[in-house]
Amino acid sequence: MSYSKLLAVLFASLLMGFLVTSCTEDGPTDPNSEKPAAPTNLMALSVNETTIHLKYDISSSEQNTLFQDYFLSYWVVGETANPMTMAVAKGVNPIAVTGLSEGKIYEFQLVARYTNNENSAASANVKWSPASRFEKTIYNEDINLFERASLFASGLQIYYGSEDGPRTRTTGNSADWDLGVMIDGSTVKFGSASQLGFNFNNQPQPTFMLTDHFLANAFNDVFDSRAMDDGDRNTKYTEHTVDLTNVTGNQNIIVYVRKYQPGKTRYNYAKIMIVRNPAGGFLYGTAPNRHIKLEISYQKVEDVPYAKTASN
Amino acid sequence: MKKIAVYSILIAMLVATVMTIQYAYAQDNFKGEVISLDSYIMGGTGKVAKDKAKTLADAGHAIVFKSGNKIYFVYNEDGSFAGKRLANFATAELVGIVGKTKTVHGLNIIVVSMIDAI
């Protein structure tokens, strides 16, 4: 074959290849198969023992004229046979999912949908469990912990099973303390009962707090996608206190807590929010009845750190 | 004469102000227990279970506070009777109240500011 013929054959081959590629890759888009981009960063919070809120970053395809809505599927982890589903209109964020059971971990899967019946190829996922929420003690009063000079209690039993809620405890009931407050001079120490500096007749059982804390305007702003013992968090629970006077800003502080209930060997997990007063500080009232105010999210089922980890 | 009247008014206003301030800050501590007045009057200890206390309070029966040998009718700061609020503490061994006390026609009254089991 001459050199010019060889060149012609090579050119023809290249042209064929280009045409074939053009037909398959760059041809006109079929509107019937176009897919939306998936939502991302799905996070959850436990509103109460039956309700979870889910928050997500919206699909970048929301402005597309084909955009229809989002579609949520969820099921108890390990029980995928009959998932529950709900359509979620554009703009609904967070999503409220109700009718759940405390202690069960649900897997939530959110996709975007187009009107051409196409869903996003990927989905946003999170595994989460609802948990009880308490804003009152078992006596239906605000959850307040008082300074030592007060008639009232400085200690907190996060959950008293017999009456299904938190209760405050004085030093006379020190064995029941999980957490407490010590208001002393210019410091307001909140944390593990054993670290507050009280002289107890009966030592409380250990209660561990995550060394990191979180700030939020309200409990229902505290979304997370990680379990409370996920990764390095599991190594960061210690018995310690936080001096609330060192917490800057104007948001409430949320601490993660875990402890064994009496006679148990597995952790129960809780999130405690210390609520700022209207003036921005953490103390309410006047001496000798200065106090802090708490709200509690508590997971009654052992070994459920709200979300799914490799070990649960 | 005018001066005396003006001074009298000023002194009266001053006394009223001082009494108001004193009343506002005259908070006392009380320790005691929550009881059913019906049960106590009928010769019992007055102690009833929480659910029973709530039922009684809902039906209009008096749930009261016993501190030492005194029985107090407890009112909220908004003037409403606090029997239903007290009923939540029926099973607590010892209850603390911070509030103002007064006697009205022989009845012992506490206007509760704060209450909790102690």
Short mmCIF file of C-alpha atoms in Angstrom, two decimals:
data_model
loop_
_atom_site.label_atom_id
_atom_site.label_comp_id
_atom_site.label_asym_id
_atom_site.label_seq_id
_atom_site.Cartn_x
_atom_site.Cartn_y
_atom_site.Cartn_z
CA MET A 1 0.00 0.00 0.00
CA SER A 2 1.34 3.41 -0.86
CA TYR A 3 1.95 6.02 1.76
CA SER A 4 -0.94 8.20 0.48
CA LYS A 5 -3.36 5.26 0.59
CA LEU A 6 -2.30 4.42 4.12
CA LEU A 7 -2.97 8.01 5.16
CA ALA A 8 -6.39 7.91 3.51
CA VAL A 9 -7.32 4.71 5.37
CA LEU A 10 -6.17 6.15 8.69
CA PHE A 11 -8.11 9.37 8.07
CA ALA A 12 -11.23 7.39 7.17
CA SER A 13 -10.89 5.33 10.36
CA LEU A 14 -10.53 8.45 12.47
CA LEU A 15 -13.56 10.01 10.81
CA MET A 16 -15.66 6.89 11.45
CA GLY A 17 -14.56 6.83 15.05
CA PHE A 18 -15.45 10.49 15.46
CA LEU A 19 -18.88 9.98 13.92
CA VAL A 20 -19.63 6.97 16.10
CA THR A 21 -18.52 8.85 19.19
CA SER A 22 -20.60 11.87 18.18
CA CYS A 23 -23.71 9.81 17.81
CA THR A 24 -23.40 8.21 21.24
CA GLU A 25 -21.97 11.01 23.41
CA ASP A 26 -22.85 14.37 21.98
CA GLY A 27 -26.17 13.81 20.37
CA PRO A 28 -29.26 15.73 21.43
CA THR A 29 -30.26 15.08 25.06
CA ASP A 30 -33.34 12.96 25.51
CA PRO A 31 -35.61 14.94 27.90
CA ASN A 32 -37.25 11.70 28.90
CA SER A 33 -34.07 10.37 30.51
CA GLU A 34 -32.64 13.53 32.10
CA LYS A 35 -32.00 13.06 35.84
CA PRO A 36 -31.92 15.65 38.61
CA ALA A 37 -28.91 16.13 40.85
CA ALA A 38 -29.32 14.56 44.25
CA PRO A 39 -29.85 16.47 47.49
CA THR A 40 -26.85 16.20 49.80
CA ASN A 41 -25.75 16.43 53.41
CA LEU A 42 -28.82 14.85 55.01
CA MET A 43 -28.80 15.48 58.76
CA ALA A 44 -31.25 14.63 61.55
CA LEU A 45 -32.44 15.60 64.98
CA SER A 46 -34.75 13.85 67.41
CA VAL A 47 -37.69 16.10 68.21
CA ASN A 48 -39.32 13.60 70.57
CA GLU A 49 -39.81 9.88 71.00
CA THR A 50 -41.78 9.54 67.75
CA THR A 51 -40.59 12.40 65.54
CA ILE A 52 -37.41 13.18 63.67
CA HIS A 53 -36.58 16.27 61.64
CA LEU A 54 -34.38 15.92 58.56
CA LYS A 55 -32.43 18.77 57.01
CA TYR A 56 -30.64 18.66 53.67
CA ASP A 57 -28.80 20.74 51.11
CA ILE A 58 -31.14 21.19 48.17
CA SER A 59 -30.61 19.63 44.75
CA SER A 60 -28.80 21.88 42.31
CA SER A 61 -31.53 20.95 39.83
CA GLU A 62 -34.33 22.70 41.75
CA GLN A 63 -34.46 25.52 39.17
CA ASN A 64 -34.85 23.12 36.28
CA THR A 65 -38.36 23.22 34.80
CA LEU A 66 -38.51 19.44 35.06
CA PHE A 67 -38.04 19.53 38.86
CA GLN A 68 -40.98 17.91 40.63
CA ASP A 69 -40.15 17.29 44.31
CA TYR A 70 -38.12 15.12 46.68
CA PHE A 71 -38.97 11.60 47.69
CA LEU A 72 -38.13 10.15 51.08
CA SER A 73 -37.90 6.44 51.80
CA TYR A 74 -37.17 5.12 55.26
CA TRP A 75 -37.08 1.82 57.06
CA VAL A 76 -35.82 0.30 60.27
CA VAL A 77 -32.21 -0.66 59.69
CA GLY A 78 -32.11 -4.31 58.65
CA GLU A 79 -35.80 -4.36 57.67
CA THR A 80 -35.75 -3.14 54.09
CA ALA A 81 -38.70 -5.17 52.82
CA ASN A 82 -41.47 -2.59 53.22
CA PRO A 83 -40.02 0.90 53.31
CA MET A 84 -42.22 3.80 54.31
CA THR A 85 -42.28 6.66 51.84
CA MET A 86 -43.33 10.26 51.54
CA ALA A 87 -43.21 12.91 48.85
CA VAL A 88 -41.56 16.12 49.99
CA ALA A 89 -42.49 19.34 48.24
CA LYS A 90 -39.77 21.74 47.14
CA GLY A 91 -39.13 24.20 49.95
CA VAL A 92 -40.00 21.81 52.78
CA ASN A 93 -36.78 21.77 54.77
CA PRO A 94 -36.53 20.42 57.42
CA ILE A 95 -38.79 17.45 56.85
CA ALA A 96 -40.82 16.20 59.82
CA VAL A 97 -41.10 12.41 59.97
CA THR A 98 -43.61 11.18 62.53
CA GLY A 99 -44.92 7.87 63.80
CA LEU A 100 -41.48 6.43 64.63
CA SER A 101 -40.42 4.30 67.60
CA GLU A 102 -37.78 5.38 70.10
CA GLY A 103 -34.70 3.23 70.15
CA LYS A 104 -35.18 1.90 66.64
CA ILE A 105 -32.66 3.21 64.15
CA TYR A 106 -34.17 4.20 60.83
CA GLU A 107 -32.34 4.64 57.57
CA PHE A 108 -33.56 7.67 55.63
CA GLN A 109 -32.91 8.02 51.92
CA LEU A 110 -33.78 11.22 50.07
CA VAL A 111 -33.78 11.59 46.28
CA ALA A 112 -34.84 14.37 43.91
CA ARG A 113 -37.51 13.72 41.28
CA TYR A 114 -38.21 15.14 37.85
CA THR A 115 -41.58 15.17 36.17
CA ASN A 116 -40.19 12.76 33.56
CA ASN A 117 -40.30 10.06 36.27
CA GLU A 118 -36.53 10.16 36.66
CA ASN A 119 -34.97 10.24 40.13
CA SER A 120 -31.52 11.45 41.03
CA ALA A 121 -29.01 8.67 40.55
CA ALA A 122 -27.56 9.27 43.99
CA SER A 123 -29.35 9.87 47.27
CA ALA A 124 -28.69 11.61 50.56
CA ASN A 125 -28.72 9.20 53.50
CA VAL A 126 -28.67 9.23 57.26
CA LYS A 127 -29.43 6.67 59.97
CA TRP A 128 -31.16 8.03 63.04
CA SER A 129 -33.37 7.21 66.00
CA PRO A 130 -35.98 9.37 67.74
CA ALA A 131 -35.45 10.17 71.42
CA SER A 132 -37.52 11.60 74.26
CA ARG A 133 -37.49 15.33 74.93
CA PHE A 134 -38.00 16.90 78.34
CA GLU A 135 -38.50 20.56 79.16
CA LYS A 136 -40.10 19.82 82.54
CA THR A 137 -39.24 17.63 85.51
CA ILE A 138 -41.41 14.77 86.67
CA TYR A 139 -43.11 17.42 88.83
CA ASN A 140 -44.00 19.44 85.73
CA GLU A 141 -41.72 22.33 86.68
CA ASP A 142 -38.91 23.84 84.62
CA ILE A 143 -35.67 21.88 84.89
CA ASN A 144 -33.73 24.29 87.10
CA LEU A 145 -30.51 23.63 89.01
CA PHE A 146 -29.85 26.03 91.87
CA GLU A 147 -26.84 27.41 93.66
CA ARG A 148 -25.74 25.61 96.80
CA ALA A 149 -27.12 28.27 99.18
CA SER A 150 -30.60 27.75 97.82
CA LEU A 151 -33.33 25.62 99.34
CA PHE A 152 -33.52 23.86 96.00
CA ALA A 153 -31.40 21.23 94.30
CA SER A 154 -28.10 21.61 92.46
CA GLY A 155 -28.10 18.10 91.04
CA LEU A 156 -29.87 16.46 88.13
CA GLN A 157 -30.92 12.89 87.56
CA ILE A 158 -31.26 12.96 83.79
CA TYR A 159 -33.88 10.24 83.68
CA TYR A 160 -35.85 8.72 86.54
CA GLY A 161 -37.46 5.63 85.06
CA SER A 162 -40.17 5.16 87.69
CA GLU A 163 -41.78 8.45 86.75
CA ASP A 164 -40.54 8.73 83.17
CA GLY A 165 -38.61 11.98 83.28
CA PRO A 166 -35.83 14.02 84.81
CA ARG A 167 -35.78 15.14 88.41
CA THR A 168 -33.59 17.44 90.43
CA ARG A 169 -31.71 16.11 93.45
CA THR A 170 -30.31 17.75 96.54
CA THR A 171 -27.04 16.73 98.21
CA GLY A 172 -29.09 14.50 100.48
CA ASN A 173 -29.76 12.33 97.41
CA SER A 174 -26.26 12.57 95.98
CA ALA A 175 -26.17 8.96 94.81
CA ASP A 176 -28.82 9.90 92.22
CA TRP A 177 -26.86 12.77 90.71
CA ASP A 178 -25.74 12.55 87.11
CA LEU A 179 -24.95 16.18 86.44
CA GLY A 180 -25.05 19.34 88.48
CA VAL A 181 -24.13 22.95 88.85
CA MET A 182 -21.76 24.74 91.21
CA ILE A 183 -22.25 28.49 91.26
CA ASP A 184 -19.29 29.88 93.13
CA GLY A 185 -18.02 33.44 92.99
CA SER A 186 -17.64 34.32 89.35
CA THR A 187 -17.82 30.77 88.02
CA VAL A 188 -20.80 28.71 86.98
CA LYS A 189 -19.56 25.16 86.64
CA PHE A 190 -21.87 22.66 84.99
CA GLY A 191 -21.02 19.03 84.44
CA SER A 192 -20.34 15.61 85.85
CA ALA A 193 -21.56 15.38 89.43
CA SER A 194 -18.31 13.97 90.77
CA GLN A 195 -16.29 16.90 89.38
CA LEU A 196 -18.27 19.78 90.87
CA GLY A 197 -16.56 19.97 94.25
CA PHE A 198 -19.44 18.90 96.47
CA ASN A 199 -18.67 16.75 99.51
CA PHE A 200 -21.07 13.90 98.96
CA ASN A 201 -21.90 11.27 101.55
CA ASN A 202 -22.75 8.90 98.73
CA GLN A 203 -20.72 9.23 95.57
CA PRO A 204 -22.74 9.50 92.35
CA GLN A 205 -22.23 7.05 89.53
CA PRO A 206 -19.98 8.36 86.77
CA THR A 207 -21.55 10.47 84.04
CA PHE A 208 -19.44 11.30 81.03
CA MET A 209 -19.63 14.40 78.84
CA LEU A 210 -18.14 14.86 75.40
CA THR A 211 -15.24 17.29 75.65
CA ASP A 212 -16.63 19.22 72.67
CA HIS A 213 -19.81 21.20 73.11
CA PHE A 214 -22.17 22.76 70.61
CA LEU A 215 -23.93 26.12 70.35
CA ALA A 216 -27.43 26.70 69.02
CA ASN A 217 -30.38 29.02 69.39
CA ALA A 218 -32.74 26.13 70.07
CA PHE A 219 -32.66 22.38 70.54
CA ASN A 220 -34.42 21.95 67.22
CA ASP A 221 -31.46 23.55 65.47
CA VAL A 222 -29.03 20.81 66.56
CA PHE A 223 -28.84 18.63 63.48
CA ASP A 224 -26.18 15.97 63.19
CA SER A 225 -25.40 13.05 60.94
CA ARG A 226 -22.93 11.32 63.21
CA ALA A 227 -23.63 9.03 66.12
CA MET A 228 -22.73 10.40 69.51
CA ASP A 229 -19.96 7.82 69.77
CA ASP A 230 -18.85 7.96 66.14
CA GLY A 231 -15.11 7.82 65.44
CA ASP A 232 -13.01 10.06 67.65
CA ARG A 233 -16.08 11.13 69.64
CA ASN A 234 -15.99 7.76 71.38
CA THR A 235 -12.64 8.63 72.97
CA LYS A 236 -13.66 12.11 74.05
CA TYR A 237 -16.12 11.35 76.84
CA THR A 238 -14.74 12.21 80.26
CA GLU A 239 -16.04 13.27 83.64
CA HIS A 240 -15.55 17.01 83.59
CA THR A 241 -17.25 20.37 83.96
CA VAL A 242 -17.70 23.42 81.77
CA ASP A 243 -17.48 26.94 83.20
CA LEU A 244 -20.48 28.57 81.56
CA THR A 245 -19.03 32.05 82.12
CA ASN A 246 -16.38 31.16 79.53
CA VAL A 247 -18.93 30.33 76.83
CA THR A 248 -19.01 33.35 74.55
CA GLY A 249 -21.68 34.48 72.11
CA ASN A 250 -25.39 34.55 72.70
CA GLN A 251 -26.39 31.01 71.87
CA ASN A 252 -27.39 28.18 74.16
CA ILE A 253 -24.86 25.48 74.89
CA ILE A 254 -25.51 21.81 74.19
CA VAL A 255 -23.47 19.02 75.75
CA TYR A 256 -23.48 15.35 74.81
CA VAL A 257 -23.68 12.95 77.75
CA ARG A 258 -23.61 9.23 78.33
CA LYS A 259 -23.87 7.06 81.40
CA TYR A 260 -24.87 3.64 82.62
CA GLN A 261 -28.18 3.48 84.41
CA PRO A 262 -27.89 1.74 87.81
CA GLY A 263 -27.23 -1.95 87.36
CA LYS A 264 -26.69 -1.65 83.62
CA THR A 265 -23.53 -2.12 81.61
CA ARG A 266 -24.43 -0.28 78.42
CA TYR A 267 -24.63 3.47 77.92
CA ASN A 268 -27.71 5.59 77.60
CA TYR A 269 -27.12 8.78 75.63
CA ALA A 270 -28.50 12.27 76.21
CA LYS A 271 -28.12 15.80 74.91
CA ILE A 272 -28.49 18.58 77.47
CA MET A 273 -29.12 22.17 76.51
CA ILE A 274 -28.35 24.96 78.99
CA VAL A 275 -30.67 27.82 78.09
CA ARG A 276 -29.50 31.42 78.22
CA ASN A 277 -31.63 33.99 80.02
CA PRO A 278 -33.19 36.85 78.03
CA ALA A 279 -30.26 39.13 78.93
CA GLY A 280 -27.78 36.66 77.45
CA GLY A 281 -26.27 35.09 80.57
CA PHE A 282 -26.84 31.61 81.91
CA LEU A 283 -28.06 32.52 85.40
CA TYR A 284 -31.68 33.15 86.26
CA GLY A 285 -33.04 34.63 89.50
CA THR A 286 -31.31 36.35 92.38
CA ALA A 287 -29.20 35.07 95.27
CA PRO A 288 -29.69 32.76 97.07
CA ASN A 289 -31.85 31.21 94.36
CA ARG A 290 -29.75 31.77 91.27
CA HIS A 291 -30.16 28.89 88.90
CA ILE A 292 -29.59 27.57 85.42
CA LYS A 293 -32.32 26.20 83.15
CA LEU A 294 -32.04 22.99 81.14
CA GLU A 295 -33.76 21.09 78.37
CA ILE A 296 -33.04 17.42 77.82
CA SER A 297 -33.10 14.99 74.92
CA TYR A 298 -32.73 11.45 76.23
CA GLN A 299 -32.48 8.12 74.46
CA LYS A 300 -34.20 5.62 76.73
CA VAL A 301 -32.89 2.60 74.85
CA GLU A 302 -29.37 1.57 75.77
CA ASP A 303 -26.63 1.56 73.18
CA VAL A 304 -28.42 3.86 70.76
CA PRO A 305 -26.26 6.95 70.32
CA TYR A 306 -29.04 8.51 68.20
CA ALA A 307 -27.44 7.47 64.95
CA LYS A 308 -26.06 4.32 63.44
CA THR A 309 -22.45 3.36 63.98
CA ALA A 310 -20.53 0.24 63.11
CA SER A 311 -21.08 -1.19 66.57
CA ASN A 312 -24.85 -0.82 66.94
CA MET B 1 -51.99 74.03 106.07
CA LYS B 2 -51.18 73.37 102.42
CA LYS B 3 -47.64 72.39 103.37
CA ILE B 4 -48.88 69.89 105.93
CA ALA B 5 -51.15 68.32 103.34
CA VAL B 6 -48.31 68.06 100.78
CA TYR B 7 -45.95 66.58 103.35
CA SER B 8 -48.61 64.13 104.50
CA ILE B 9 -49.14 62.95 100.93
CA LEU B 10 -45.39 62.62 100.36
CA ILE B 11 -44.91 60.64 103.58
CA ALA B 12 -47.86 58.40 102.71
CA MET B 13 -46.36 57.77 99.26
CA LEU B 14 -42.97 56.99 100.78
CA VAL B 15 -44.44 54.56 103.30
CA ALA B 16 -46.45 52.86 100.55
CA THR B 17 -43.34 52.55 98.36
CA VAL B 18 -41.24 51.11 101.19
CA MET B 19 -43.98 48.63 102.08
CA THR B 20 -44.32 47.60 98.45
CA ILE B 21 -40.58 47.03 98.12
CA GLN B 22 -40.49 45.17 101.43
CA TYR B 23 -43.40 42.99 100.37
CA ALA B 24 -41.82 42.32 97.00
CA TYR B 25 -38.62 41.05 98.58
CA ALA B 26 -40.12 39.32 101.61
CA GLN B 27 -39.67 35.83 100.22
CA ASP B 28 -39.62 33.01 102.75
CA ASN B 29 -38.50 29.43 102.45
CA PHE B 30 -40.86 26.65 103.42
CA LYS B 31 -40.23 22.93 103.71
CA GLY B 32 -43.03 20.46 103.99
CA GLU B 33 -45.23 18.02 102.19
CA VAL B 34 -48.16 18.11 99.83
CA ILE B 35 -51.35 16.58 101.21
CA SER B 36 -55.02 16.16 100.50
CA LEU B 37 -57.00 18.37 102.88
CA ASP B 38 -59.96 15.96 102.74
CA SER B 39 -57.81 13.05 103.84
CA TYR B 40 -56.12 15.08 106.55
CA ILE B 41 -59.38 16.39 108.00
CA MET B 42 -60.79 12.86 108.08
CA GLY B 43 -57.95 11.85 110.36
CA GLY B 44 -55.41 10.47 107.90
CA THR B 45 -51.92 11.71 107.16
CA GLY B 46 -53.20 13.46 104.09
CA LYS B 47 -50.64 11.72 101.88
CA VAL B 48 -52.11 10.45 98.62
CA ALA B 49 -50.58 9.08 95.43
CA LYS B 50 -49.77 11.51 92.64
CA ASP B 51 -52.53 10.29 90.35
CA LYS B 52 -55.06 10.44 93.19
CA ALA B 53 -53.93 13.96 94.08
CA LYS B 54 -54.32 15.05 90.46
CA THR B 55 -57.80 13.54 90.29
CA LEU B 56 -58.78 15.28 93.51
CA ALA B 57 -57.39 18.61 92.34
CA ASP B 58 -59.18 18.30 88.99
CA ALA B 59 -62.43 17.66 90.89
CA GLY B 60 -61.97 20.81 92.93
CA HIS B 61 -60.78 19.23 96.17
CA ALA B 62 -58.10 21.09 98.09
CA ILE B 63 -54.52 19.91 97.73
CA VAL B 64 -52.55 21.90 100.27
CA PHE B 65 -49.09 22.29 101.75
CA LYS B 66 -48.28 21.17 105.29
CA SER B 67 -45.20 22.66 106.91
CA GLY B 68 -44.72 21.74 110.54
CA ASN B 69 -48.13 21.96 112.12
CA LYS B 70 -49.42 24.57 109.73
CA ILE B 71 -51.58 23.99 106.69
CA TYR B 72 -51.11 26.46 103.83
CA PHE B 73 -53.30 27.15 100.86
CA VAL B 74 -50.90 27.81 98.01
CA TYR B 75 -51.58 30.31 95.24
CA ASN B 76 -49.70 31.08 92.06
CA GLU B 77 -48.38 34.59 91.49
CA ASP B 78 -51.16 35.21 88.97
CA GLY B 79 -53.71 34.72 91.76
CA SER B 80 -54.90 31.27 90.73
CA PHE B 81 -55.12 28.45 93.26
CA ALA B 82 -52.08 26.16 92.92
CA GLY B 83 -53.74 22.92 93.98
CA LYS B 84 -53.19 21.26 90.60
CA ARG B 85 -49.56 22.37 90.60
CA LEU B 86 -49.07 21.00 94.11
CA ALA B 87 -50.66 17.67 93.15
CA ASN B 88 -47.58 16.88 91.02
CA PHE B 89 -45.55 16.79 94.24
CA ALA B 90 -47.88 14.48 96.17
CA THR B 91 -45.39 11.61 96.22
CA ALA B 92 -42.32 13.73 96.96
CA GLU B 93 -41.08 13.17 100.51
CA LEU B 94 -40.06 16.75 101.05
CA VAL B 95 -41.10 19.80 99.05
CA GLY B 96 -39.56 23.26 99.15
CA ILE B 97 -41.41 26.47 98.41
CA VAL B 98 -40.07 29.98 98.06
CA GLY B 99 -42.83 32.51 98.30
CA LYS B 100 -44.65 35.17 100.23
CA THR B 101 -46.89 34.28 103.11
CA LYS B 102 -49.90 36.07 104.47
CA THR B 103 -52.95 35.33 106.59
CA VAL B 104 -56.38 36.11 105.19
CA HIS B 105 -59.32 35.73 107.58
CA GLY B 106 -57.36 33.16 109.54
CA LEU B 107 -56.30 31.17 106.49
CA ASN B 108 -52.58 30.65 105.91
CA ILE B 109 -51.66 31.54 102.36
CA ILE B 110 -48.40 31.14 100.42
CA VAL B 111 -48.03 32.91 97.11
CA VAL B 112 -45.52 30.59 95.47
CA SER B 113 -42.59 31.94 93.52
CA MET B 114 -40.65 28.68 93.17
CA ILE B 115 -41.42 25.11 94.13
CA ASP B 116 -39.54 21.83 93.79
CA ALA B 117 -38.94 18.55 95.54
CA ILE B 118 -35.93 18.79 97.84
#
